[in-house]
PDB file of C-alpha atoms in Angstrom:
ATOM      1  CA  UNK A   5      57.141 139.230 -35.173  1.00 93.00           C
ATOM      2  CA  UNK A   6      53.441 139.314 -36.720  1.00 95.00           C
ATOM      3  CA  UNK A   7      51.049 136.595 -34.748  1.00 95.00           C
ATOM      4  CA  UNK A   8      49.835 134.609 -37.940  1.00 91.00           C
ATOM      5  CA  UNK A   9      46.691 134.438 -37.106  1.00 91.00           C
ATOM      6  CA  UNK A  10      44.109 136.873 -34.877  1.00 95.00           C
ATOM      7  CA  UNK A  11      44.895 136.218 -31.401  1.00 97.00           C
ATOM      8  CA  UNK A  12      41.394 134.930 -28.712  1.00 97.00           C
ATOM      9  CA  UNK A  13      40.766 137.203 -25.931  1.00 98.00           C
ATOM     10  CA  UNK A  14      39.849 135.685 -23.147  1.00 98.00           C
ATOM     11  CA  UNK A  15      39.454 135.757 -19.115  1.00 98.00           C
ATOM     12  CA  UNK A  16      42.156 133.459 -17.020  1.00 98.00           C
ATOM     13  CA  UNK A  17      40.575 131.608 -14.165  1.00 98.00           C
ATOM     14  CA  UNK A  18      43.991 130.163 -12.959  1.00 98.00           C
ATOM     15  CA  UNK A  19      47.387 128.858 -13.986  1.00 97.00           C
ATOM     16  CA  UNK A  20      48.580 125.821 -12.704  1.00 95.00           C
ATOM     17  CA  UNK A  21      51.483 123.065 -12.833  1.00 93.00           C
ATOM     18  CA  UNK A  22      53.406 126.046 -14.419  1.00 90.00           C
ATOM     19  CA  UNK A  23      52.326 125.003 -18.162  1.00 96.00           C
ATOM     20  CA  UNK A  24      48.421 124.886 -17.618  1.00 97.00           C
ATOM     21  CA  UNK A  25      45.867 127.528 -17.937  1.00 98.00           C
ATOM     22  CA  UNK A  26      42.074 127.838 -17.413  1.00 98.00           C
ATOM     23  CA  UNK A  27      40.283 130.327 -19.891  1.00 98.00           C
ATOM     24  CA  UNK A  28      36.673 131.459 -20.601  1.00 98.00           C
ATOM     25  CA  UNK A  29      36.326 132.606 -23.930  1.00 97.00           C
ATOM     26  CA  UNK A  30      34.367 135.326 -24.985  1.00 96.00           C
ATOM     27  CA  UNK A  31      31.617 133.193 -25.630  1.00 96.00           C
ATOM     28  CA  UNK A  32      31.509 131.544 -21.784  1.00 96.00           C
ATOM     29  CA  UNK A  33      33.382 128.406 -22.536  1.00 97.00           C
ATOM     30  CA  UNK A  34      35.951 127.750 -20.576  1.00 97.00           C
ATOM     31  CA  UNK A  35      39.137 125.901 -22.217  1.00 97.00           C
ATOM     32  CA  UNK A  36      42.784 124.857 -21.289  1.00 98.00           C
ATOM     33  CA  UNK A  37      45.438 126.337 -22.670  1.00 98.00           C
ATOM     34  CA  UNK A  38      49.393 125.983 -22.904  1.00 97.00           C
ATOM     35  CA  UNK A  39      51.363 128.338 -20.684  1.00 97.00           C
ATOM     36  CA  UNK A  40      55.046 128.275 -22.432  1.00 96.00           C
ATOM     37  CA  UNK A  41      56.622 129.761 -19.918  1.00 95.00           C
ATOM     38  CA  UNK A  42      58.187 127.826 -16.390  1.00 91.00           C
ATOM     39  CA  UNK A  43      58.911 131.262 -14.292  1.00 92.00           C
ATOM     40  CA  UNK A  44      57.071 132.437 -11.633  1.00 94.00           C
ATOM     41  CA  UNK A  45      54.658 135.112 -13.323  1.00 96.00           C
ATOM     42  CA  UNK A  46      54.413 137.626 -10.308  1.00 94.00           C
ATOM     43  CA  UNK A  47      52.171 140.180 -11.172  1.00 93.00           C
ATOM     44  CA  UNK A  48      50.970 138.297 -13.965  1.00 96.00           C
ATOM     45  CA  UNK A  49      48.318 135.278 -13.529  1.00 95.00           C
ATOM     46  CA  UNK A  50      45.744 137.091 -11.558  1.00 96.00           C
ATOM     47  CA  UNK A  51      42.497 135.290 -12.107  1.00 97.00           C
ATOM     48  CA  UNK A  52      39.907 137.356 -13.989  1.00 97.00           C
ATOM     49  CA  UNK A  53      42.852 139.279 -15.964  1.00 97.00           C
ATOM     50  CA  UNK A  54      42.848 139.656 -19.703  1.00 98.00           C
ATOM     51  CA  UNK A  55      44.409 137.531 -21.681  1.00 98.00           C
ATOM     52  CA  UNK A  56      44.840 136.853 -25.005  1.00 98.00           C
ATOM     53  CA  UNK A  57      45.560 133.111 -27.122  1.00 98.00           C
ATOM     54  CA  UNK A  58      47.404 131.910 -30.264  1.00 97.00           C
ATOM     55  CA  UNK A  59      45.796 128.999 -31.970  1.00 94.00           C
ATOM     56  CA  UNK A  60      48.475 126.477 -33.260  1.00 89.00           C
ATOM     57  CA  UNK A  61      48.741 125.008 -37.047  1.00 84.00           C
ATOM     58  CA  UNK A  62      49.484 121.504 -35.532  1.00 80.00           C
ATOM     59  CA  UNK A  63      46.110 120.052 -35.404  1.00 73.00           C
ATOM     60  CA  UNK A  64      47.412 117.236 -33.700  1.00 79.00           C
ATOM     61  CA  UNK A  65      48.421 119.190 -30.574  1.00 86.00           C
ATOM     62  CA  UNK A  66      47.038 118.147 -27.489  1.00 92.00           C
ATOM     63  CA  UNK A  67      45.984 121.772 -26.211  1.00 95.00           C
ATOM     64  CA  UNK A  68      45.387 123.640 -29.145  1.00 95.00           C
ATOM     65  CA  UNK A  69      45.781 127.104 -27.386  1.00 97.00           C
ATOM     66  CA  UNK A  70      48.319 129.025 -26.183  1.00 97.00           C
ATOM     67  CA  UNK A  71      48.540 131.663 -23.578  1.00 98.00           C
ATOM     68  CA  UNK A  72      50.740 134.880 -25.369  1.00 98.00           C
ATOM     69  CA  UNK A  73      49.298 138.133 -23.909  1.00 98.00           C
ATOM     70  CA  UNK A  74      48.157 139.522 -20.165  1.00 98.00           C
ATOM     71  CA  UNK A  75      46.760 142.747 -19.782  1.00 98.00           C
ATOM     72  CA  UNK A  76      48.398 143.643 -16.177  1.00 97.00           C
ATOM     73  CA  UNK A  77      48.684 147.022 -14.560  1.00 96.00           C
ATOM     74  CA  UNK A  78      52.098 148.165 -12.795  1.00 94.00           C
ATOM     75  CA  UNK A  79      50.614 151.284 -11.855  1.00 90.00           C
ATOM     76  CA  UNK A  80      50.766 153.329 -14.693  1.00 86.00           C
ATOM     77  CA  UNK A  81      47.127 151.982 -15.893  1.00 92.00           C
ATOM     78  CA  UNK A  82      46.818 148.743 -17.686  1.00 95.00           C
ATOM     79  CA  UNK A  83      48.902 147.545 -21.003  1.00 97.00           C
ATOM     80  CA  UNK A  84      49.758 144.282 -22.429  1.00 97.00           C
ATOM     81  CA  UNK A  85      52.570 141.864 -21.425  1.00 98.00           C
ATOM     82  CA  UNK A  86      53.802 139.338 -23.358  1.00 97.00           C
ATOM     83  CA  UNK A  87      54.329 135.749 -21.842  1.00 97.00           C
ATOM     84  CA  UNK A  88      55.047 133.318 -24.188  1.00 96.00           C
ATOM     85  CA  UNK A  89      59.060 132.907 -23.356  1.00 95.00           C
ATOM     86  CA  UNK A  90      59.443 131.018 -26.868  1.00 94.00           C
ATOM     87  CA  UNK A  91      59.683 133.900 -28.861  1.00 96.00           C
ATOM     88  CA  UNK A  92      62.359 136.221 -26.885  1.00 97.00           C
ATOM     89  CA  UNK A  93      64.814 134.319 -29.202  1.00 96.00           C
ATOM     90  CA  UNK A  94      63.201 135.564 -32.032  1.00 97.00           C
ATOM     91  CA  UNK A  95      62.759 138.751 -31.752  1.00 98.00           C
ATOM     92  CA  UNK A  96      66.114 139.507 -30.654  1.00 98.00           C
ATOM     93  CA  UNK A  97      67.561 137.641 -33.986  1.00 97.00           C
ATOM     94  CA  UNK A  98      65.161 139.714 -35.841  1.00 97.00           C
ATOM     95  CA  UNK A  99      66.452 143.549 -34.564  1.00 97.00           C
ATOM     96  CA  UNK A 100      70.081 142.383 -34.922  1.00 97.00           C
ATOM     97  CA  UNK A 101      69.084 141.463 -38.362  1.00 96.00           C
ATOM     98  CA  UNK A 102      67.024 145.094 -38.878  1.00 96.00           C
ATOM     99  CA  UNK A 103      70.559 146.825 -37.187  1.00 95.00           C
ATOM    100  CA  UNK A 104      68.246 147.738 -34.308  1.00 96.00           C
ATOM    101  CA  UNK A 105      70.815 146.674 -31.437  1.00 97.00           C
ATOM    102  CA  UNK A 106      74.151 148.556 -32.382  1.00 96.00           C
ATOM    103  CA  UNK A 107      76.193 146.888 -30.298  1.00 96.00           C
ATOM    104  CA  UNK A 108      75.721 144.066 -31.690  1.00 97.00           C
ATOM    105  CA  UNK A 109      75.507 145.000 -35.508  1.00 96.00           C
ATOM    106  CA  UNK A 110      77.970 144.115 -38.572  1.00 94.00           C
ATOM    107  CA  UNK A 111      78.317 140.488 -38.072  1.00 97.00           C
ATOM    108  CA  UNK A 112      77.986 138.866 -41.817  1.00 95.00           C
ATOM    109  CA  UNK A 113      76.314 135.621 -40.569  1.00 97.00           C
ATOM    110  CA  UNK A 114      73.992 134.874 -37.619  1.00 97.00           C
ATOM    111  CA  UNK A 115      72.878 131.180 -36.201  1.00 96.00           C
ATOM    112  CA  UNK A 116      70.457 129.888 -33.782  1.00 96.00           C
ATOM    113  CA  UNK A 117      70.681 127.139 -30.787  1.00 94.00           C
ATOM    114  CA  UNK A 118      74.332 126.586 -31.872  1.00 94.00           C
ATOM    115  CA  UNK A 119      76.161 123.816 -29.407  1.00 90.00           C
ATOM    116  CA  UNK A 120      78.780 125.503 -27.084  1.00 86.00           C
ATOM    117  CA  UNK A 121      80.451 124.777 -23.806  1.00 75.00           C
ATOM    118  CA  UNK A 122      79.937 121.224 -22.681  1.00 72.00           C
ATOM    119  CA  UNK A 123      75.816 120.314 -23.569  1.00 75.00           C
ATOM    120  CA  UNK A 124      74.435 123.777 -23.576  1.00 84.00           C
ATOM    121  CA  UNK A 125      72.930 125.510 -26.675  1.00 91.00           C
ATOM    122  CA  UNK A 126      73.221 129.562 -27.261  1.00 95.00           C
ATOM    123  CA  UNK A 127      70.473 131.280 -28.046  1.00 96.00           C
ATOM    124  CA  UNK A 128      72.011 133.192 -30.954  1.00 97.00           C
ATOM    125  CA  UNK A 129      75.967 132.955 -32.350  1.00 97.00           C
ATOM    126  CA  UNK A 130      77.080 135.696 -34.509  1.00 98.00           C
ATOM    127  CA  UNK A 131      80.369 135.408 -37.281  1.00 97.00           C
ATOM    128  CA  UNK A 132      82.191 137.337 -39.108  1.00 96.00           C
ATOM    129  CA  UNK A 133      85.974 136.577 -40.339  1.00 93.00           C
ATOM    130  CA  UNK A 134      87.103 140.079 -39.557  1.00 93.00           C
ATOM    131  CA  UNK A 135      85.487 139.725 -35.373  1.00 94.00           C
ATOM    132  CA  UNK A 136      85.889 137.212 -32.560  1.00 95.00           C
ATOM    133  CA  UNK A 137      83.444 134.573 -32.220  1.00 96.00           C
ATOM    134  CA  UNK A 138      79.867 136.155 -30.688  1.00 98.00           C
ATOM    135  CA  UNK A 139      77.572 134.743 -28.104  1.00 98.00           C
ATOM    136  CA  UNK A 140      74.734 135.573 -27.373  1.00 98.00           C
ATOM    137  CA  UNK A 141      72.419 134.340 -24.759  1.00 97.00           C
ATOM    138  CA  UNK A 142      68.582 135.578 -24.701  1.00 97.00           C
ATOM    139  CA  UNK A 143      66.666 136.432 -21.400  1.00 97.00           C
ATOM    140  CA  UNK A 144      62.787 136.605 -21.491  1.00 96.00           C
ATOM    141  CA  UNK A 145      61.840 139.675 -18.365  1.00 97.00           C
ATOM    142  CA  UNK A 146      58.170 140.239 -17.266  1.00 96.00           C
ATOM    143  CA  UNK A 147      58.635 141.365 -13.721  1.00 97.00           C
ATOM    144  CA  UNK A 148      57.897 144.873 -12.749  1.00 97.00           C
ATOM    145  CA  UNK A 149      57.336 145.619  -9.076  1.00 96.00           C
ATOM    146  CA  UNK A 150      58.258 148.903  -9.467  1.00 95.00           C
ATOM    147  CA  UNK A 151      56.657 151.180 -12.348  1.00 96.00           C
ATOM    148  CA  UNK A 152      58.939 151.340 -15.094  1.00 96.00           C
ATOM    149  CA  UNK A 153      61.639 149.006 -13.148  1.00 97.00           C
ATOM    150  CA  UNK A 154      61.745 145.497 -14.985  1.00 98.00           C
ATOM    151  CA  UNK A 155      63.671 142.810 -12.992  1.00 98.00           C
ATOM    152  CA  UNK A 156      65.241 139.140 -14.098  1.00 97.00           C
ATOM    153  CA  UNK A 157      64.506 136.630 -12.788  1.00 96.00           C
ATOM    154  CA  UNK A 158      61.319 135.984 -11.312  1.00 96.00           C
ATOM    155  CA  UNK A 159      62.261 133.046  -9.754  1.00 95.00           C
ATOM    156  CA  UNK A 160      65.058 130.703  -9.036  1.00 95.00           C
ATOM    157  CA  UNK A 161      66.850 129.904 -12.047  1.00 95.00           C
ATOM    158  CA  UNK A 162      69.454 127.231 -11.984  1.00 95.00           C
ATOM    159  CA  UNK A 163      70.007 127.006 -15.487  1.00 91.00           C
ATOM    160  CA  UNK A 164      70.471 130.846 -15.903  1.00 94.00           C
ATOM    161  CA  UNK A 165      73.004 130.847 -13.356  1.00 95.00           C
ATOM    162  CA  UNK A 166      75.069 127.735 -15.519  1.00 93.00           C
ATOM    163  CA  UNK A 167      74.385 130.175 -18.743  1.00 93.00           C
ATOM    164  CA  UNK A 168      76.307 132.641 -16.982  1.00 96.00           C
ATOM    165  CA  UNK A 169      78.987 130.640 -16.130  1.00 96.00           C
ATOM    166  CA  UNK A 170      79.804 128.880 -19.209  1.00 95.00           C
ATOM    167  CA  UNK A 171      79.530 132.480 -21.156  1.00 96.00           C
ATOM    168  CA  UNK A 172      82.273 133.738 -18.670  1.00 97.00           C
ATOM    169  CA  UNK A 173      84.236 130.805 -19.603  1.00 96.00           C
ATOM    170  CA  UNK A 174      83.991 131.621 -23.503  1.00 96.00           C
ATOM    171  CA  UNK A 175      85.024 135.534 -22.711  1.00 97.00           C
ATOM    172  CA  UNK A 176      87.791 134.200 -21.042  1.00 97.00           C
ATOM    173  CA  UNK A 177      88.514 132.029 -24.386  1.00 95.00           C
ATOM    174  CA  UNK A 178      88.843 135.661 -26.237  1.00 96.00           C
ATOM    175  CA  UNK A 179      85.121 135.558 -27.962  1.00 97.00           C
ATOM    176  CA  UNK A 180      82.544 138.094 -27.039  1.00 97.00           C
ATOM    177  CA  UNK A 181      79.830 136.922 -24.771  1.00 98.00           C
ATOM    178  CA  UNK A 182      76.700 138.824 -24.332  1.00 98.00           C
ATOM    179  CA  UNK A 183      73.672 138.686 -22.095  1.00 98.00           C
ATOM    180  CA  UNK A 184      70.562 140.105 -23.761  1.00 98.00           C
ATOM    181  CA  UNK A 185      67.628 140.921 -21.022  1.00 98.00           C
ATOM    182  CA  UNK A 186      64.304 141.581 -23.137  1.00 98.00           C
ATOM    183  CA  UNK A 187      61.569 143.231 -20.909  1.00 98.00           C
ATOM    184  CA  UNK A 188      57.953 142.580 -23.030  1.00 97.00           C
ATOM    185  CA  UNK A 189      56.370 144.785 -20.643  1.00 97.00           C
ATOM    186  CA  UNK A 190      56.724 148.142 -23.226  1.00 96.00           C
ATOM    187  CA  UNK A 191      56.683 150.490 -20.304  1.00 97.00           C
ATOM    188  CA  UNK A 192      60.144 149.296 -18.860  1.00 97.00           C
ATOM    189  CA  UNK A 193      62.535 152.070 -18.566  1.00 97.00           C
ATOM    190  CA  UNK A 194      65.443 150.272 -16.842  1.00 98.00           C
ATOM    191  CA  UNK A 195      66.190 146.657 -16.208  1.00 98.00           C
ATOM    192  CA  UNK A 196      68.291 145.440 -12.950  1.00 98.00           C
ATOM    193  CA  UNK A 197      68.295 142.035 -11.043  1.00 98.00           C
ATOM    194  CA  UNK A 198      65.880 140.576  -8.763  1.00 97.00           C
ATOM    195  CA  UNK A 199      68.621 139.606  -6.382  1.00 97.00           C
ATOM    196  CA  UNK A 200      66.376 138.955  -3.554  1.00 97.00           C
ATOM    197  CA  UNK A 201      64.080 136.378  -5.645  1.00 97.00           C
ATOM    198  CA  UNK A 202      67.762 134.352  -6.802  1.00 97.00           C
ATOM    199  CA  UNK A 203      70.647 135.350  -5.042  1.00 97.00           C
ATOM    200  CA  UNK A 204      73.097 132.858  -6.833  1.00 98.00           C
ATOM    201  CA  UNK A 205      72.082 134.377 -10.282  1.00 97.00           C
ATOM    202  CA  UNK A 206      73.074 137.983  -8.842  1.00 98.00           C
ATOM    203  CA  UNK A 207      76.473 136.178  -7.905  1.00 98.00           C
ATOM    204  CA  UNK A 208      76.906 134.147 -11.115  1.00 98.00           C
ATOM    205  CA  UNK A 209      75.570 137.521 -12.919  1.00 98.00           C
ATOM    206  CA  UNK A 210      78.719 139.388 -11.241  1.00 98.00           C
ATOM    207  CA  UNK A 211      81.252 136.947 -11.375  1.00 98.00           C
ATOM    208  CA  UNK A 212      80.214 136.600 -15.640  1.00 98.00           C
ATOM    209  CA  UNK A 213      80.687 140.512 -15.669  1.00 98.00           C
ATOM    210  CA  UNK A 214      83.397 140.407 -14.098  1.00 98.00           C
ATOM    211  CA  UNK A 215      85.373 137.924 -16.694  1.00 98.00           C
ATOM    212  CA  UNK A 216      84.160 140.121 -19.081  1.00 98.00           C
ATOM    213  CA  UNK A 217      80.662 138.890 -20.463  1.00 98.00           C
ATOM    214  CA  UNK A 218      78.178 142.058 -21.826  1.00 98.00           C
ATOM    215  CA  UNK A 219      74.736 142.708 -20.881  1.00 98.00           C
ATOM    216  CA  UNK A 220      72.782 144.864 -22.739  1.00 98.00           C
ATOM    217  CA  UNK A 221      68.736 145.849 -21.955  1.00 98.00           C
ATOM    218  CA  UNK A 222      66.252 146.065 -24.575  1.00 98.00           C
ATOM    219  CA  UNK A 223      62.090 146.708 -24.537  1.00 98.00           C
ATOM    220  CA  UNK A 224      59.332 145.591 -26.938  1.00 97.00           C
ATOM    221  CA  UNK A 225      56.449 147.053 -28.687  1.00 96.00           C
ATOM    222  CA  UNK A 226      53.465 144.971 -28.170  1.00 97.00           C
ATOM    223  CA  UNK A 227      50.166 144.920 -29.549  1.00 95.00           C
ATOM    224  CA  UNK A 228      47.629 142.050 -30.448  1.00 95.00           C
ATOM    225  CA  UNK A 229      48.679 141.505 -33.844  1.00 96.00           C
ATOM    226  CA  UNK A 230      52.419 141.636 -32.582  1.00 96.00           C
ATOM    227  CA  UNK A 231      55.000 141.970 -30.677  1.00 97.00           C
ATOM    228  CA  UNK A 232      58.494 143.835 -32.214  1.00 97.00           C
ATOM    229  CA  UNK A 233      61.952 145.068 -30.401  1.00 97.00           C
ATOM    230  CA  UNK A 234      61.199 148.831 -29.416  1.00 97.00           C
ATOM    231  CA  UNK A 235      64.686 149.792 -28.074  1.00 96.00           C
ATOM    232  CA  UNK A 236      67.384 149.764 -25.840  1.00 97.00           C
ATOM    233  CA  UNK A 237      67.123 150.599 -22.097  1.00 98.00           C
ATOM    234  CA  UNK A 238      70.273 150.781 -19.233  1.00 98.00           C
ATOM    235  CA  UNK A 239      70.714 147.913 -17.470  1.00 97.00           C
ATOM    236  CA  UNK A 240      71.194 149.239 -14.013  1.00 93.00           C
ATOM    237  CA  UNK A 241      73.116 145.734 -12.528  1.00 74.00           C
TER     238      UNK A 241
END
């Protein structure tokens, strides 16, 4: 995933009501900007860090800018995070496309925000005639509070415990069910739970894996001009 356009560097003065930012711009203006992401951001909104913007097509938007890169340091020296939880989806559709996530490879068609279960949409559905029915549910991670360690969620997350459940109910219907966890910090090594920060999504996590739902760990690339699937790392549970 290119960003169309040359991202705005800029200095965050805070983030509030989850969706807002304050910026100053390069050239001492200070601006507010769209946050697109409703976590917690540990680690992440320190005032005075580095961030970076996205200017949007729609002229008719409201806040014009939004907030897609953080330069944070986890204690390996500083690098950039991406934040912007709308594109997770895809950049996951675009490495199964590429044959960049194995496991999930050789499908013949794949959809987006398909309707499953009883109002719930999944992320990504993959078909084939010759396979069972695939699900596949996306998960943005950008908490590291341990270097290399990248942890889901950051904060309590009702609606990723119900994803959990209603995937366990379609492995139990026969179709495959997956959990994809995609760290943009690039220098994850490992992803687990933050069990502590949600305890019900460690439970719902363990009862999903337990009816048979997969999870599988992967790591981007980032840069200013983009942002691309790097890999796959262990999940570690």
């Amino acid at each position: 995933m290119r960003f169309p356009t040359p991202l705005i560097p800029g200095r965050l003065i805070r983030r509030y009501k989850r969706f807002l930012a304050d910026v100053v711009l390069t050239d001492g203006s200070e601006t507010t900007v769209h946050v697109a992401n409703s976590g917690a951001m540990l680690g992440l909104d320190a005032p005075g860090s580095r961030v970076w913007l996205s200017r949007a097509t729609n002229l008719a938007r409201k806040l014009p800018l939004s907030w897609e890169l953080v330069e944070a340091d986890f204690g390996s020296g500083p690098e950039l995070v991406g934040v912007n939880t709308m594109h997770p989806n895809l950049l996951v559709a675009e490495a199964i496309a590429a044959g960049a996530v194995p496991a999930l490879a050789g499908y013949g068609r794949l959809r987006r925000e398909v309707k499953y279960g009883l109002s719930s949409r999944i992320d990504i559905q993959l078909e084939d005639e010759a396979k069972p029915l695939c699900l596949v549910e996306v998960k943005n991670v950008h908490l590291m509070r341990t270097p290399g360690h990248a942890e889901f969620p950051d904060c309590v997350t009702v609606r990723g415990a119900k994803h959990l459940e209603e995937l366990g109910a379609e492995a139990d219907k026969g179709n495959r069910a997956v959990m994809v966890y995609l760290s943009q910090i690039a220098s994850a090594r490992t992803i687990g739970l933050a069990r502590d920060l949600d305890p019900a999504y460690g439970r719902a996590f363990d009862r999903a894996r337990a009816r048979g739902v997969e999870a599988i760990g992967l790591v981007c690339r980032i840069d200013p001009e983009g942002i691309e699937v790097a890999g796959i790392i262990p999940m570690t549970g």
